Coordinates of C-alpha atoms in Angstrom, one line a residue:
M1 CA 129.9 99.6 102.7
N2 CA 130.4 100.4 106.4
K3 CA 128.0 103.3 106.0
L4 CA 125.3 100.9 104.8
K5 CA 125.8 98.5 107.8
G6 CA 122.6 98.7 109.8
S7 CA 121.2 101.5 107.7
F8 CA 117.6 101.7 106.7
M9 CA 118.7 101.1 103.1
S10 CA 119.9 97.6 104.1
Y11 CA 116.5 96.7 105.5
F12 CA 114.8 98.3 102.5
L13 CA 116.7 96.1 100.1
M14 CA 116.2 93.0 102.2
Y15 CA 112.4 93.4 102.5
L16 CA 111.6 94.9 99.1
C17 CA 113.4 92.2 97.1
F18 CA 112.5 89.3 99.5
Y19 CA 108.8 89.8 99.1
M20 CA 109.1 90.8 95.5
A21 CA 110.8 87.5 94.8
L22 CA 107.9 85.7 96.5
S23 CA 105.4 87.3 94.1
F24 CA 107.4 86.1 91.2
L25 CA 107.5 82.5 92.5
S26 CA 103.9 82.0 93.7
G27 CA 101.8 84.9 92.6
L28 CA 100.6 83.5 89.2
L29 CA 101.6 79.9 89.9
S30 CA 98.0 78.5 89.4
V31 CA 97.6 80.5 86.2
Y32 CA 101.0 79.4 84.9
L33 CA 100.5 75.7 85.6
M34 CA 96.8 75.4 84.6
N35 CA 97.6 77.2 81.3
K36 CA 100.3 74.5 80.7
G37 CA 97.5 71.9 80.9
Y38 CA 97.8 70.8 84.6
S39 CA 94.6 70.3 86.6
A40 CA 93.7 72.1 89.8
T41 CA 94.4 68.9 91.7
Q42 CA 98.0 68.9 90.3
V43 CA 98.4 72.6 91.2
S44 CA 97.3 71.7 94.8
F45 CA 99.8 68.9 94.8
V46 CA 102.6 71.3 93.9
V47 CA 101.6 73.9 96.5
S48 CA 101.2 71.2 99.1
M49 CA 104.7 69.9 98.5
G50 CA 105.9 73.4 99.1
L51 CA 104.1 73.5 102.4
V52 CA 105.4 70.0 103.4
A53 CA 108.9 71.2 102.7
S54 CA 108.3 74.3 104.8
V55 CA 107.3 72.1 107.8
V56 CA 110.4 70.0 107.3
F57 CA 112.9 72.8 106.7
Q58 CA 111.8 75.4 109.2
P59 CA 113.0 73.5 112.4
I60 CA 116.2 72.5 110.7
V61 CA 117.1 76.0 109.5
G62 CA 116.0 77.4 112.9
Y63 CA 118.3 74.9 114.7
F64 CA 121.3 75.9 112.7
S65 CA 120.5 79.6 112.9
D66 CA 120.5 79.4 116.7
R67 CA 123.8 77.6 116.8
F68 CA 125.8 79.4 114.0
N69 CA 125.8 82.8 112.4
E70 CA 122.2 83.5 111.4
R71 CA 123.2 85.6 108.4
I72 CA 125.6 83.1 107.0
V73 CA 123.2 80.2 107.5
N74 CA 120.3 82.0 105.8
T75 CA 122.5 83.3 103.0
F76 CA 123.2 79.6 102.2
V77 CA 119.5 78.7 102.5
L78 CA 118.4 81.5 100.2
I79 CA 121.1 80.7 97.6
I80 CA 119.8 77.2 97.3
S81 CA 116.2 78.5 97.1
A82 CA 117.3 80.8 94.3
L83 CA 118.9 78.0 92.4
S84 CA 115.8 75.8 92.8
G85 CA 113.7 78.7 91.5
T86 CA 115.8 78.9 88.4
L87 CA 115.6 75.1 87.9
F88 CA 111.8 75.3 88.1
V89 CA 111.9 76.9 84.6
F90 CA 113.4 73.6 83.2
A91 CA 111.0 71.2 85.0
D92 CA 109.2 69.0 82.4
N93 CA 106.7 67.0 84.5
I94 CA 104.6 67.5 87.6
Y95 CA 107.0 65.7 89.9
T96 CA 110.1 67.7 89.0
I97 CA 107.9 70.9 89.2
A98 CA 106.8 69.9 92.7
L99 CA 110.4 69.1 93.7
Y100 CA 111.9 72.4 92.6
Y101 CA 109.0 74.4 93.9
S102 CA 109.0 72.7 97.3
V103 CA 112.7 73.3 97.8
A104 CA 112.4 76.9 96.7
L105 CA 109.3 77.7 98.8
G106 CA 110.3 75.6 101.8
L107 CA 113.7 77.3 102.2
F108 CA 112.1 80.7 101.5
N109 CA 109.6 80.2 104.3
S110 CA 112.4 79.0 106.6
A111 CA 114.4 82.1 106.0
K112 CA 111.3 84.3 106.4
I113 CA 111.2 83.7 110.2
V114 CA 114.8 85.1 110.5
I115 CA 114.1 88.0 108.1
E116 CA 111.2 89.1 110.4
R117 CA 113.4 88.7 113.4
F118 CA 116.1 91.0 111.9
A119 CA 113.4 93.6 111.4
T120 CA 112.2 93.5 115.0
L121 CA 115.8 93.7 116.4
S122 CA 116.8 96.6 114.2
A123 CA 117.1 100.3 115.2
H124 CA 114.3 101.2 112.8
S125 CA 110.5 101.0 113.2
Y126 CA 109.1 97.6 112.3
G127 CA 106.2 99.2 110.5
K128 CA 108.4 101.4 108.3
I129 CA 110.4 98.3 107.3
R130 CA 107.5 96.0 106.8
I131 CA 105.7 98.3 104.3
W132 CA 108.5 97.8 101.8
G133 CA 107.7 94.1 101.9
S134 CA 104.1 94.9 100.9
I135 CA 105.2 97.3 98.2
G136 CA 107.8 94.8 96.9
Y137 CA 105.1 92.1 96.6
A138 CA 102.7 94.5 94.8
I139 CA 105.4 95.6 92.3
G140 CA 106.5 92.0 91.7
F141 CA 102.9 90.9 91.1
K142 CA 102.3 93.7 88.6
A143 CA 105.6 92.9 86.9
S144 CA 104.6 89.2 86.8
G145 CA 101.5 90.1 84.8
Y146 CA 103.4 92.1 82.3
I147 CA 106.1 89.4 81.9
Y148 CA 103.5 86.6 81.6
N149 CA 101.6 88.4 78.8
Y150 CA 104.3 90.2 76.9
I151 CA 107.6 88.5 77.4
K152 CA 107.8 84.9 78.6
P153 CA 106.2 83.4 81.7
E154 CA 109.3 81.4 82.7
Y155 CA 111.2 84.7 83.2
M156 CA 109.2 85.2 86.4
F157 CA 111.2 82.4 88.1
V158 CA 114.5 83.8 86.9
L159 CA 113.5 87.1 88.5
Y160 CA 112.6 85.2 91.7
S161 CA 116.2 84.1 91.9
S162 CA 117.6 87.6 91.1
G163 CA 115.4 89.2 93.8
L164 CA 116.7 86.8 96.4
I165 CA 120.3 87.5 95.6
I166 CA 119.7 91.3 96.1
S167 CA 117.8 90.5 99.3
I168 CA 120.8 88.5 100.6
V169 CA 123.0 91.6 100.1
G170 CA 120.6 93.7 102.1
M171 CA 120.4 91.0 104.8
L172 CA 124.2 90.8 105.2
L173 CA 124.2 94.6 105.8
T174 CA 121.6 94.5 108.5
K175 CA 122.7 95.0 112.2
D176 CA 121.0 93.9 115.4
V177 CA 120.6 96.6 118.0
K178 CA 117.9 95.3 120.3
T179 CA 118.1 91.9 122.1
Q180 CA 115.4 89.3 122.0
S181 CA 114.7 89.7 125.7
N182 CA 113.8 93.4 125.1
M183 CA 111.2 92.3 122.6
Q184 CA 109.3 89.8 124.8
Q185 CA 106.3 90.7 126.8
S186 CA 105.5 89.0 130.1
N187 CA 102.2 87.8 131.4
D188 CA 100.7 85.6 134.0
N189 CA 100.2 82.5 131.9
Q190 CA 102.6 79.6 132.3
G191 CA 103.4 76.9 129.8
I192 CA 102.1 76.4 126.3
W193 CA 99.8 73.4 125.9
H194 CA 96.7 74.7 127.6
K195 CA 93.1 74.9 126.4
D196 CA 93.2 78.5 125.3
F197 CA 96.2 77.9 123.0
I198 CA 94.8 74.7 121.5
T199 CA 91.5 76.4 120.8
Y200 CA 93.3 79.3 119.2
L201 CA 95.2 76.9 117.0
I202 CA 91.8 75.7 115.6
V203 CA 91.0 79.3 114.7
I204 CA 94.5 79.6 113.1
A205 CA 93.9 76.5 111.0
I206 CA 90.6 77.7 109.6
F207 CA 91.9 81.2 108.9
Y208 CA 95.1 80.2 107.1
G209 CA 93.6 77.2 105.4
C210 CA 90.9 79.5 103.8
T211 CA 93.1 82.4 103.0
N212 CA 96.0 80.4 101.6
I213 CA 93.9 78.4 99.2
N214 CA 92.2 81.7 98.2
S215 CA 95.6 83.2 97.4
T216 CA 96.5 80.2 95.3
Y217 CA 93.3 80.0 93.2
L218 CA 92.0 83.6 93.1
P219 CA 94.1 84.5 90.0
S220 CA 92.9 81.4 88.1
Y221 CA 89.3 82.0 89.3
L222 CA 89.3 85.6 88.0
E223 CA 90.9 84.4 84.7
F224 CA 88.2 81.7 84.5
N225 CA 85.6 84.5 84.8
G226 CA 87.0 86.3 81.8
I227 CA 89.4 88.8 83.5
S228 CA 92.8 89.1 81.7
V229 CA 96.0 88.1 83.4
D230 CA 97.3 91.7 83.0
T231 CA 94.2 93.0 84.7
I232 CA 94.5 90.4 87.5
S233 CA 98.1 91.5 88.2
T234 CA 97.0 95.1 88.4
V235 CA 94.2 94.1 90.8
I236 CA 96.6 92.2 93.1
F237 CA 99.0 95.2 92.9
Y238 CA 96.4 97.5 94.4
T239 CA 95.2 94.8 96.7
T240 CA 98.7 94.4 98.2
L241 CA 99.0 98.2 98.7
M242 CA 96.0 98.0 101.0
E243 CA 98.3 96.4 103.5
L244 CA 100.0 99.8 104.0
P245 CA 97.2 101.6 105.9
V246 CA 96.7 98.5 108.1
I247 CA 100.4 98.6 109.1
F248 CA 100.3 102.3 109.8
F249 CA 97.0 102.2 111.8
A250 CA 97.4 98.8 113.5
D251 CA 98.2 100.4 116.8
K252 CA 94.9 102.4 116.8
L253 CA 92.9 99.3 116.0
M254 CA 94.6 97.4 118.9
V255 CA 93.7 100.3 121.2
H256 CA 90.0 100.4 120.4
F257 CA 89.2 96.6 120.0
D258 CA 90.1 93.5 122.0
N259 CA 91.4 90.3 120.5
Q260 CA 88.0 88.7 120.1
Q261 CA 86.5 91.8 118.4
L262 CA 89.4 92.0 116.0
L263 CA 89.0 88.3 115.1
F264 CA 85.3 88.9 114.4
I265 CA 86.2 91.7 112.1
E266 CA 88.8 89.5 110.3
F267 CA 86.3 86.6 109.8
I268 CA 83.5 89.0 108.7
L269 CA 85.8 90.3 106.0
L270 CA 86.4 86.7 104.9
I271 CA 82.6 86.1 104.7
I272 CA 82.3 89.2 102.5
Q273 CA 85.0 87.9 100.2
F274 CA 83.8 84.4 99.8
T275 CA 80.2 85.4 99.5
T276 CA 81.1 87.7 96.7
Y277 CA 83.2 85.1 94.8
A278 CA 80.5 82.4 95.3
F279 CA 77.3 84.3 94.5
I280 CA 78.1 87.7 92.8
P281 CA 79.6 87.1 89.3
I282 CA 80.0 90.8 88.5
H283 CA 83.6 91.6 87.7
S284 CA 83.6 95.1 89.1
V285 CA 82.2 93.9 92.4
Q286 CA 84.7 91.1 92.7
I287 CA 87.6 93.4 91.9
I288 CA 86.5 96.1 94.5
I289 CA 86.0 93.4 97.2
T290 CA 89.4 91.9 96.4
I291 CA 91.3 95.2 96.5
T292 CA 89.6 96.5 99.7
T293 CA 89.6 93.3 101.9
K294 CA 92.0 90.5 100.8
A295 CA 95.5 91.7 101.7
A296 CA 94.3 94.0 104.5
T297 CA 92.7 91.0 106.2
T298 CA 95.8 88.8 106.1
M299 CA 98.2 91.7 107.2
L300 CA 96.0 92.6 110.1
F301 CA 96.0 88.9 111.2
I302 CA 99.8 88.7 111.1
I303 CA 100.0 91.6 113.5
L304 CA 97.0 90.4 115.6
N305 CA 98.5 86.9 115.9
M306 CA 101.6 88.3 117.6
K307 CA 99.5 90.2 120.1
I308 CA 97.3 87.2 120.9
I309 CA 100.3 85.0 121.4
A310 CA 101.8 87.6 123.8
T311 CA 98.4 87.7 125.6
I312 CA 97.9 83.9 126.2
I313 CA 101.5 82.6 126.2
D314 CA 104.2 83.5 128.8
A315 CA 107.3 85.2 127.5
Y316 CA 109.5 82.1 127.8
H317 CA 107.4 80.1 125.4
Q318 CA 106.3 82.7 122.8
I319 CA 108.9 81.8 120.1
T320 CA 108.0 78.2 120.4
A321 CA 104.3 79.1 120.2
L322 CA 104.9 81.2 117.0
S323 CA 106.7 78.2 115.5
I324 CA 103.8 75.9 116.3
V325 CA 101.4 78.5 114.7
S326 CA 103.6 78.4 111.6
M327 CA 103.4 74.6 111.4
V328 CA 99.6 74.6 111.9
N329 CA 99.5 77.2 109.1
S330 CA 101.4 74.9 106.7
T331 CA 99.5 71.8 107.7
S332 CA 96.1 73.3 107.4
S333 CA 97.0 74.9 104.1
M334 CA 98.0 71.5 102.8
L335 CA 94.7 70.0 103.8
F336 CA 92.7 72.9 102.3
Q337 CA 94.8 72.9 99.1
N338 CA 94.1 69.2 98.4
I339 CA 90.4 69.4 99.2
G340 CA 90.1 72.6 97.2
G341 CA 91.9 71.2 94.1
Y342 CA 89.6 68.2 94.1
I343 CA 86.5 70.4 94.5
I344 CA 87.5 72.6 91.5
D345 CA 88.2 69.6 89.3
S346 CA 85.1 67.7 90.3
Y347 CA 82.6 70.6 90.8
S348 CA 83.4 74.3 90.4
Y349 CA 85.0 77.4 91.8
Q350 CA 81.6 78.4 93.2
I351 CA 81.4 75.2 95.3
L352 CA 84.9 75.8 96.6
Y353 CA 84.0 79.3 97.8
I354 CA 80.8 78.0 99.4
V355 CA 82.8 75.4 101.3
L356 CA 85.3 78.2 102.4
L357 CA 82.3 80.3 103.5
I358 CA 80.9 77.5 105.7
S359 CA 84.4 77.0 107.2
V360 CA 84.6 80.7 108.1
I361 CA 81.2 80.7 109.7
L362 CA 82.3 77.7 111.8
G363 CA 85.4 79.8 112.8
I364 CA 83.2 82.7 113.9
L365 CA 81.1 80.3 116.1
I366 CA 84.3 79.1 117.8
I367 CA 85.6 82.7 118.3
G368 CA 82.3 83.6 120.0
H369 CA 82.9 81.0 122.7
C370 CA 86.5 82.0 123.4
S371 CA 86.2 84.3 126.4
F372 CA 90.0 84.4 126.8
L373 CA 90.1 86.4 123.5
Q374 CA 88.3 89.2 125.2
K375 CA 91.6 90.3 126.6
G376 CA 94.3 92.1 124.7
R377 CA 93.1 95.7 124.2
L378 CA 96.2 97.9 124.4
K379 CA 96.3 101.0 126.5
Y380 CA 96.8 104.4 124.8
G381 CA 100.5 105.0 124.0
R382 CA 101.5 101.4 124.3
K383 CA 103.1 100.0 121.1
I384 CA 102.6 96.5 119.7
S385 CA 105.6 94.4 120.2
T386 CA 106.3 93.1 116.8

């Protein structure tokens, strides 16, 4: 066991199984619930409760992680999340479903911050660790489709719990090598609540609100259009694998483009996605656009967000800024989830994607007026601090 302490295998197990578990819990949630007779509004209610729980649990888990052993605290957190995932199978009404899902997802998201931190403080390259999270999610989603169609849908949530237990074993075997101070970048900005950061939070709210509701309803939208669940799981499998080249080539993108240009690229990719879903009802086109743009867009944004925060926030406030970004992510997603569920029930998926398209265009207009985002192009040979 000592040989595994701090080894790449420990991070491999932690990341692969952690994100594989997430795909079992949330990947086909909308399909699972809507096929059980629940409406899109009720699905949005369940997802929103998970986001509310995330906002509540994240500062609490962070507080205890700072003051006690991080690994022990988050082991306890993930065990409770795993138990809630198992209880989800036995939930018999929308309120108990929301309760178990919110506890499971809220604690999962709270532990995710610490999982990411362990990866950045390890002796191994963050990119080489992070790719296994993407691969794990892809494998889990593909397995979910098979389980849903050929075994029993409820087993997905049992596998969520099993995946977390294996991830806990990996987490307990990890070992910090770098210190947090080594990971921080310094800049000339002071403080946190200034105009640039507040404007950027509006961009964050639009991006995460649109992409998170798309992640929730895309599987049910594709099924509504006549694509089988098995095919959908295969599409998401290849979609998630498209994160890998983004992780490998992120440094080169950061060299050639500044923050504003990269955000333009991100939002243009979202326009392509939502235009396709709203106006091009051709299965092959929808599948190609999903595979080539969806996961790559969100992964690039995760990396870009770290760089933008390092550019506009001084080193002493960057962790706080990232926590605020996470809270804006959850709050915006709750708002979009509830509006989106209402739109689907009252109108159609097409109207939902038109609304998302308009929101993204608004985001592009805001980005165009953010001169502070023109900073942030890295020099050759400089690595992204992630």
